[in-house]
Coordinates of N, CA and C in Angstrom, one line a residue:
X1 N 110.1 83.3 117.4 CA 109.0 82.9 116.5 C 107.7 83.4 117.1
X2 N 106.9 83.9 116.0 CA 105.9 84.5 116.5 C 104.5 84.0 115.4
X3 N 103.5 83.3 116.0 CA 102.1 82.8 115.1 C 101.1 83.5 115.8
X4 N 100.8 84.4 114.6 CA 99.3 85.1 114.3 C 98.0 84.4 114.0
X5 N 97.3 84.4 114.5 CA 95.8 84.3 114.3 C 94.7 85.3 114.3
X6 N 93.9 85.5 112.7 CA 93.2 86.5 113.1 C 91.6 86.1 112.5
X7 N 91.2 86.9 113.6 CA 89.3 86.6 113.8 C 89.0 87.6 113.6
X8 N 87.2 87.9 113.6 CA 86.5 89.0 113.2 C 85.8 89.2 112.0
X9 N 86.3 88.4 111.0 CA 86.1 88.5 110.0 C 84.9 88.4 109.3
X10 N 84.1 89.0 108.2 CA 82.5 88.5 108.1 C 82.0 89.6 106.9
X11 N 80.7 89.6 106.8 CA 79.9 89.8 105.9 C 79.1 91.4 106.5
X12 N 79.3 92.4 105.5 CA 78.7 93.6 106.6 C 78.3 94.4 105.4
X13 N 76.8 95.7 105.8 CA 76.4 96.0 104.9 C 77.5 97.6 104.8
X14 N 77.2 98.1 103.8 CA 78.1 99.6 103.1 C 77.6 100.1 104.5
X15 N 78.9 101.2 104.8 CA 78.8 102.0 106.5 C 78.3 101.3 107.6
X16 N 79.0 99.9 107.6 CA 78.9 99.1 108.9 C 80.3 99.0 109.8
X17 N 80.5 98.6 110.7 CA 81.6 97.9 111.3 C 82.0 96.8 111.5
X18 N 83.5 96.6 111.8 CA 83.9 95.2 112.5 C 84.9 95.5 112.8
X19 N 85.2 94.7 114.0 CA 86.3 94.7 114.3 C 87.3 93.4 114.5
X20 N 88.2 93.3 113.8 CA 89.7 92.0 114.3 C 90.0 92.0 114.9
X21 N 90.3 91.2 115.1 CA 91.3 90.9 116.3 C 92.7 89.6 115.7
X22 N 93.6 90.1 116.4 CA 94.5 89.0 116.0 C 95.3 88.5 117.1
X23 N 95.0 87.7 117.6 CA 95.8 86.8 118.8 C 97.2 86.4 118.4
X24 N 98.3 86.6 119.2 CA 99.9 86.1 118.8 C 100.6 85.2 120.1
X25 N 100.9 84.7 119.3 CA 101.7 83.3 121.0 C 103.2 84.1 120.8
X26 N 103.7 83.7 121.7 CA 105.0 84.1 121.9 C 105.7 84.5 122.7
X27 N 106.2 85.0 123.6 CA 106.8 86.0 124.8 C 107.2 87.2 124.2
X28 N 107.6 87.1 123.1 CA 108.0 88.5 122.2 C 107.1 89.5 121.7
X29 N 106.2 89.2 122.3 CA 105.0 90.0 121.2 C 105.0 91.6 121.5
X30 N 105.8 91.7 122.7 CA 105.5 92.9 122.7 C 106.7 94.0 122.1
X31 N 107.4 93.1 121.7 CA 108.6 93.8 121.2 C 108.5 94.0 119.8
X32 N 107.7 94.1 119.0 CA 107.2 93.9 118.1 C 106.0 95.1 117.4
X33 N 106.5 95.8 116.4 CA 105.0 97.0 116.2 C 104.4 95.8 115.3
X34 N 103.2 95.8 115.5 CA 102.3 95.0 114.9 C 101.7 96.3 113.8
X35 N 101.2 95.0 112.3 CA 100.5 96.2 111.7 C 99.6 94.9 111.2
X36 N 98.1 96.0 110.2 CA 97.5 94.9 109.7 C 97.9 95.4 108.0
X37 N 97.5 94.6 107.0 CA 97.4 94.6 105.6 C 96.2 94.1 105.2
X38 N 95.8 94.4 103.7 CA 94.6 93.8 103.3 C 95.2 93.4 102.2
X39 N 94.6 92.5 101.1 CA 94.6 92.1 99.7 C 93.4 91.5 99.2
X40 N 93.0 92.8 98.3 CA 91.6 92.5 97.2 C 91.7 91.2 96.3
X41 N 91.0 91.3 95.8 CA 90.9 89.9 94.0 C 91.7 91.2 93.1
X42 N 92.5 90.2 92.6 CA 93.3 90.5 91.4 C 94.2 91.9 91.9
X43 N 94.6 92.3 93.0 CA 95.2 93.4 93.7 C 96.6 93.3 94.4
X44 N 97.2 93.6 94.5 CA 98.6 93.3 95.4 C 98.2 93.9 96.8
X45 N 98.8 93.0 97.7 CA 98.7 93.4 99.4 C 98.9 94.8 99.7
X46 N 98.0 95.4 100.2 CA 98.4 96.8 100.6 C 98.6 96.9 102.2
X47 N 99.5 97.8 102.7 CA 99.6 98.3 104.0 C 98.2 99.0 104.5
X48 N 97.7 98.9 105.4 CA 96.9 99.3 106.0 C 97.1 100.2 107.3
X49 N 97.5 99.9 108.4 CA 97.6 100.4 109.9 C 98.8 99.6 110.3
X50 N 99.3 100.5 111.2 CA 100.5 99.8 112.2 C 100.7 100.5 113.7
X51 N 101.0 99.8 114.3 CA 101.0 100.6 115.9 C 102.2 99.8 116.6
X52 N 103.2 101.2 117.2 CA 104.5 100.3 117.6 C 104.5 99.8 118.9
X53 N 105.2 99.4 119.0 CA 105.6 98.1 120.1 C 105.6 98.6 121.5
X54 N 105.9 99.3 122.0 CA 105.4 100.2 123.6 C 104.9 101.3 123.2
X55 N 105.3 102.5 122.9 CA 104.7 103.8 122.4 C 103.6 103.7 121.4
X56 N 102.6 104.3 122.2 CA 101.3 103.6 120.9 C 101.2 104.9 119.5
X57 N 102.6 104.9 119.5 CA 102.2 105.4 117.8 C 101.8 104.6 116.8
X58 N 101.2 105.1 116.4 CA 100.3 104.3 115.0 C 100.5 105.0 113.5
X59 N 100.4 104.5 113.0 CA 100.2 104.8 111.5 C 99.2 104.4 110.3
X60 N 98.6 105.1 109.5 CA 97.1 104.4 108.6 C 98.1 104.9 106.9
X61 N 97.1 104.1 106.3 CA 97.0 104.1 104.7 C 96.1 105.5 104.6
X62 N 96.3 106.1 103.8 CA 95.1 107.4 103.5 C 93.9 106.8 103.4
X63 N 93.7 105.8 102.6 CA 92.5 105.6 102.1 C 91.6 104.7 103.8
X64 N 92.2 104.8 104.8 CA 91.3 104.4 105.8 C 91.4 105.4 106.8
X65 N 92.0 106.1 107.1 CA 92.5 107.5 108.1 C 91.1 108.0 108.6
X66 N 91.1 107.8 109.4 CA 89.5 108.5 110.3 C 88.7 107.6 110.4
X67 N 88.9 106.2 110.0 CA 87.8 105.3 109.8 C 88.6 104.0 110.5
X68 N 89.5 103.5 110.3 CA 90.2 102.4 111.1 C 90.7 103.0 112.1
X69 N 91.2 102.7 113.2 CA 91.4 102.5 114.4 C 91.9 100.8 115.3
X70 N 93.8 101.1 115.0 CA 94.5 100.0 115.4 C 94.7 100.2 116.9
X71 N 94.8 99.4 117.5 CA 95.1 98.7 118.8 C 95.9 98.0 118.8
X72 N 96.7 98.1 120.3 CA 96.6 96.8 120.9 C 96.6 96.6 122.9
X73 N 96.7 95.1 122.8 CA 96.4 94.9 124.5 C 98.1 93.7 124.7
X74 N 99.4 94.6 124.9 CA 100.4 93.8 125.3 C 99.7 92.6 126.4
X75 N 99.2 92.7 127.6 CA 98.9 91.8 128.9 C 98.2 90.4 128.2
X76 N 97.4 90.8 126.8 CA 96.8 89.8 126.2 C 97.2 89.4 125.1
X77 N 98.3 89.7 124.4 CA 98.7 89.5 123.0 C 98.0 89.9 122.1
X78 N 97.8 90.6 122.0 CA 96.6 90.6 120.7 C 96.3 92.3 120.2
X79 N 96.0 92.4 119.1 CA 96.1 93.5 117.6 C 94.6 93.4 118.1
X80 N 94.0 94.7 117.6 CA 92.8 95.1 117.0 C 92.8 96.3 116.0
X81 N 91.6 95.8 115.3 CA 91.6 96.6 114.1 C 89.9 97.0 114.3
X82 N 89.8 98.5 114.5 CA 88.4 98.7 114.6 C 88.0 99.6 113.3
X83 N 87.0 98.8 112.5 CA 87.1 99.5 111.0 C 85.7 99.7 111.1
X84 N 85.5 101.2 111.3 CA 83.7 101.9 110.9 C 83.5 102.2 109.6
X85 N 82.7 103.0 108.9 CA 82.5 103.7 107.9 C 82.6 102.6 106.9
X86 N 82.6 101.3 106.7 CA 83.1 100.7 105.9 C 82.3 100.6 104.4
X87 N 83.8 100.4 103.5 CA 83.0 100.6 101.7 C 82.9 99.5 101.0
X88 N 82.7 99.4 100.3 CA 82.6 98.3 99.4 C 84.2 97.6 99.1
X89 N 84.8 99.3 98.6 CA 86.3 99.3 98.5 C 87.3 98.5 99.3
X90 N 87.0 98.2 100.6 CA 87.4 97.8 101.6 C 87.3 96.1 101.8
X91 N 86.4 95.7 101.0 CA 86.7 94.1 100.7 C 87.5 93.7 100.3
X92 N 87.9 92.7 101.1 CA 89.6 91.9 101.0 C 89.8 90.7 102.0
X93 N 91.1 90.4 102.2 CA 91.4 89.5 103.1 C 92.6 90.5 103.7
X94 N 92.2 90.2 105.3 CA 92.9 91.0 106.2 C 94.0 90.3 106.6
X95 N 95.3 90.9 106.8 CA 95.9 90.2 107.0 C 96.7 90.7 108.7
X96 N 97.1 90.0 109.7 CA 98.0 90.6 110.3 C 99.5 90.1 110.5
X97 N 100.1 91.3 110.9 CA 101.4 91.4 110.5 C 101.9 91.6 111.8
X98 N 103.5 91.4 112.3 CA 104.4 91.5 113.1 C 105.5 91.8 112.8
X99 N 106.2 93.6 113.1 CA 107.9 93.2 112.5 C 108.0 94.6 112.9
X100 N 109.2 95.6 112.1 CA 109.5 97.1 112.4 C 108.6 97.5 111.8
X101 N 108.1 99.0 112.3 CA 106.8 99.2 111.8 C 107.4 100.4 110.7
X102 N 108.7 100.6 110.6 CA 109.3 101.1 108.7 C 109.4 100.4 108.2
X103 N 109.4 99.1 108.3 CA 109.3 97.7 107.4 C 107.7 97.7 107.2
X104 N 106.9 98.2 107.7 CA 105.7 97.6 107.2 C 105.0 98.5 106.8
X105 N 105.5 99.8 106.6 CA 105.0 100.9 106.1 C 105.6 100.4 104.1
X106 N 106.6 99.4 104.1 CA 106.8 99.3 103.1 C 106.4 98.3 102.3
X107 N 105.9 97.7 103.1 CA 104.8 96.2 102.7 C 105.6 94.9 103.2
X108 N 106.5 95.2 104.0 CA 107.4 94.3 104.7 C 106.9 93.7 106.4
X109 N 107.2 92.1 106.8 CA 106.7 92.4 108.1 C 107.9 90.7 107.9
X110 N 108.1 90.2 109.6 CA 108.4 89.3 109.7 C 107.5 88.1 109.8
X111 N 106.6 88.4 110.4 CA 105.5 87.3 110.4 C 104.4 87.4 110.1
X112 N 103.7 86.7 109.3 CA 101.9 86.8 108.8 C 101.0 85.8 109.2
X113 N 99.9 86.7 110.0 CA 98.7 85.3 109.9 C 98.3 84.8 108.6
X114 N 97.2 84.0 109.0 CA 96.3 83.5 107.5 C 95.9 84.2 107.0
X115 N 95.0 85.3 107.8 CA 93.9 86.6 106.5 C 92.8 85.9 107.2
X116 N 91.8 87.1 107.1 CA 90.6 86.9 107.6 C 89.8 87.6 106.5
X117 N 88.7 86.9 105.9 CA 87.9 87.8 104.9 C 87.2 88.6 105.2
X118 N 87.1 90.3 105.0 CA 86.3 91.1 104.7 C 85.5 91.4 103.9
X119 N 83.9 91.2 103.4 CA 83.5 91.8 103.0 C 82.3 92.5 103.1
X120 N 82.2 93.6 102.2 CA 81.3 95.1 102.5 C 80.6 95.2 101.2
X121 N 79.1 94.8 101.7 CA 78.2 94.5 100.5 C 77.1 96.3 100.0
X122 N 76.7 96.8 99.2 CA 76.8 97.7 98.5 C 75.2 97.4 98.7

Protein backbone atom coordinates (compact mmCIF):
# COMPACT_ATOMS: atom_id res chain seq x y z
CA UNK A 1 0.00 0.00 0.00
CA UNK A 2 1.19 3.16 -1.04
CA UNK A 3 -0.41 7.04 0.20
CA UNK A 4 0.39 10.09 -1.73
CA UNK A 5 0.43 13.45 -0.64
CA UNK A 6 0.89 16.35 -2.79
CA UNK A 7 1.98 20.08 -1.97
CA UNK A 8 3.02 23.00 -3.91
CA UNK A 9 0.15 23.97 -5.16
CA UNK A 10 -1.03 27.83 -5.65
CA UNK A 11 -1.84 30.83 -7.50
CA UNK A 12 0.90 32.01 -10.22
CA UNK A 13 1.07 34.73 -12.83
CA UNK A 14 1.26 33.53 -17.05
CA UNK A 15 5.32 32.39 -17.34
CA UNK A 16 5.74 31.73 -13.65
CA UNK A 17 6.79 28.61 -11.76
CA UNK A 18 6.05 26.08 -9.14
CA UNK A 19 7.08 23.29 -8.06
CA UNK A 20 5.23 19.81 -6.29
CA UNK A 21 6.12 17.84 -4.49
CA UNK A 22 4.54 14.67 -3.53
CA UNK A 23 5.53 12.80 -0.39
CA UNK A 24 4.67 8.77 -0.29
CA UNK A 25 4.76 6.44 2.90
CA UNK A 26 5.58 3.09 2.25
CA UNK A 27 8.80 0.98 2.02
CA UNK A 28 7.90 0.34 -1.63
CA UNK A 29 8.17 3.51 -3.01
CA UNK A 30 10.97 2.89 -4.74
CA UNK A 31 9.86 0.16 -6.73
CA UNK A 32 7.42 2.05 -8.26
CA UNK A 33 7.79 4.68 -11.51
CA UNK A 34 5.87 7.50 -10.18
CA UNK A 35 4.09 9.84 -12.62
CA UNK A 36 2.10 13.09 -12.20
CA UNK A 37 -1.52 13.85 -14.04
CA UNK A 38 -3.51 16.94 -14.23
CA UNK A 39 -7.48 17.44 -14.75
CA UNK A 40 -8.96 20.90 -15.94
CA UNK A 41 -12.99 21.99 -15.30
CA UNK A 42 -15.10 20.03 -17.46
CA UNK A 43 -11.81 17.90 -18.97
CA UNK A 44 -10.81 14.28 -18.49
CA UNK A 45 -7.41 13.55 -16.48
CA UNK A 46 -4.54 13.84 -18.68
CA UNK A 47 -1.03 12.16 -18.32
CA UNK A 48 1.39 14.53 -17.70
CA UNK A 49 5.20 13.29 -16.75
CA UNK A 50 6.42 9.98 -15.37
CA UNK A 51 9.87 8.89 -14.18
CA UNK A 52 10.84 5.16 -13.52
CA UNK A 53 11.61 3.58 -10.50
CA UNK A 54 15.62 3.29 -10.38
CA UNK A 55 16.68 4.34 -13.96
CA UNK A 56 15.65 7.89 -14.16
CA UNK A 57 13.98 7.60 -17.35
CA UNK A 58 11.27 9.97 -17.68
CA UNK A 59 8.59 10.63 -19.94
CA UNK A 60 6.28 14.12 -20.69
CA UNK A 61 2.93 14.90 -22.47
CA UNK A 62 3.88 17.17 -25.64
CA UNK A 63 2.06 19.79 -24.46
CA UNK A 64 4.62 20.31 -21.46
CA UNK A 65 8.10 18.88 -22.93
CA UNK A 66 10.78 21.54 -22.21
CA UNK A 67 8.85 23.14 -19.61
CA UNK A 68 8.12 20.42 -16.79
CA UNK A 69 10.77 18.69 -15.35
CA UNK A 70 9.90 15.33 -13.10
CA UNK A 71 11.99 14.11 -10.28
CA UNK A 72 12.50 12.17 -7.79
CA UNK A 73 14.57 11.71 -4.24
CA UNK A 74 14.20 7.55 -3.42
CA UNK A 75 16.25 8.38 0.28
CA UNK A 76 13.20 10.75 0.83
CA UNK A 77 10.15 9.41 -0.85
CA UNK A 78 9.02 11.96 -2.71
CA UNK A 79 8.12 13.11 -6.66
CA UNK A 80 8.82 16.46 -7.85
CA UNK A 81 7.29 18.21 -10.50
CA UNK A 82 9.29 21.41 -11.60
CA UNK A 83 6.79 23.37 -14.00
CA UNK A 84 8.41 26.81 -15.57
CA UNK A 85 7.01 28.66 -18.50
CA UNK A 86 3.64 28.20 -17.17
CA UNK A 87 0.07 29.04 -19.21
CA UNK A 88 -3.01 29.64 -18.52
CA UNK A 89 -3.68 26.21 -20.26
CA UNK A 90 -1.99 24.56 -17.50
CA UNK A 91 -4.65 25.15 -14.74
CA UNK A 92 -5.94 22.14 -13.15
CA UNK A 93 -5.65 19.89 -10.28
CA UNK A 94 -2.46 17.98 -10.11
CA UNK A 95 -2.55 14.85 -9.42
CA UNK A 96 0.26 12.23 -8.33
CA UNK A 97 0.40 8.89 -9.33
CA UNK A 98 2.29 5.59 -8.51
CA UNK A 99 2.34 2.33 -10.60
CA UNK A 100 4.14 0.92 -14.25
CA UNK A 101 5.13 3.79 -15.94
CA UNK A 102 3.22 1.93 -19.45
CA UNK A 103 0.36 2.04 -17.31
CA UNK A 104 0.51 5.58 -16.83
CA UNK A 105 1.40 6.62 -20.09
CA UNK A 106 -2.11 5.20 -20.52
CA UNK A 107 -3.91 7.18 -17.90
CA UNK A 108 -3.61 4.19 -15.59
CA UNK A 109 -1.62 4.14 -12.11
CA UNK A 110 -2.16 2.01 -8.87
CA UNK A 111 -2.31 4.68 -6.47
CA UNK A 112 -3.53 8.47 -6.44
CA UNK A 113 -3.05 11.43 -4.18
CA UNK A 114 -5.71 14.07 -3.59
CA UNK A 115 -4.63 16.70 -6.38
CA UNK A 116 -3.21 19.85 -5.59
CA UNK A 117 -4.71 23.00 -7.48
CA UNK A 118 -2.84 24.71 -10.13
CA UNK A 119 -3.60 27.81 -11.27
CA UNK A 120 -2.00 30.29 -13.95
CA UNK A 121 -3.68 33.60 -14.13
CA UNK A 122 -3.47 35.49 -17.66
Amino acid sequence: QVQLVESGGGLVQDGGSLRLSCAASGRTFSSYAMGWFRQAPGKEREFVATIMSSVRITDYADSVKGRFTISRDNTKNTVYLQMNSLKPEDTAVYYCAAGSIVTMRKGRADYWGQGTQVTVSS
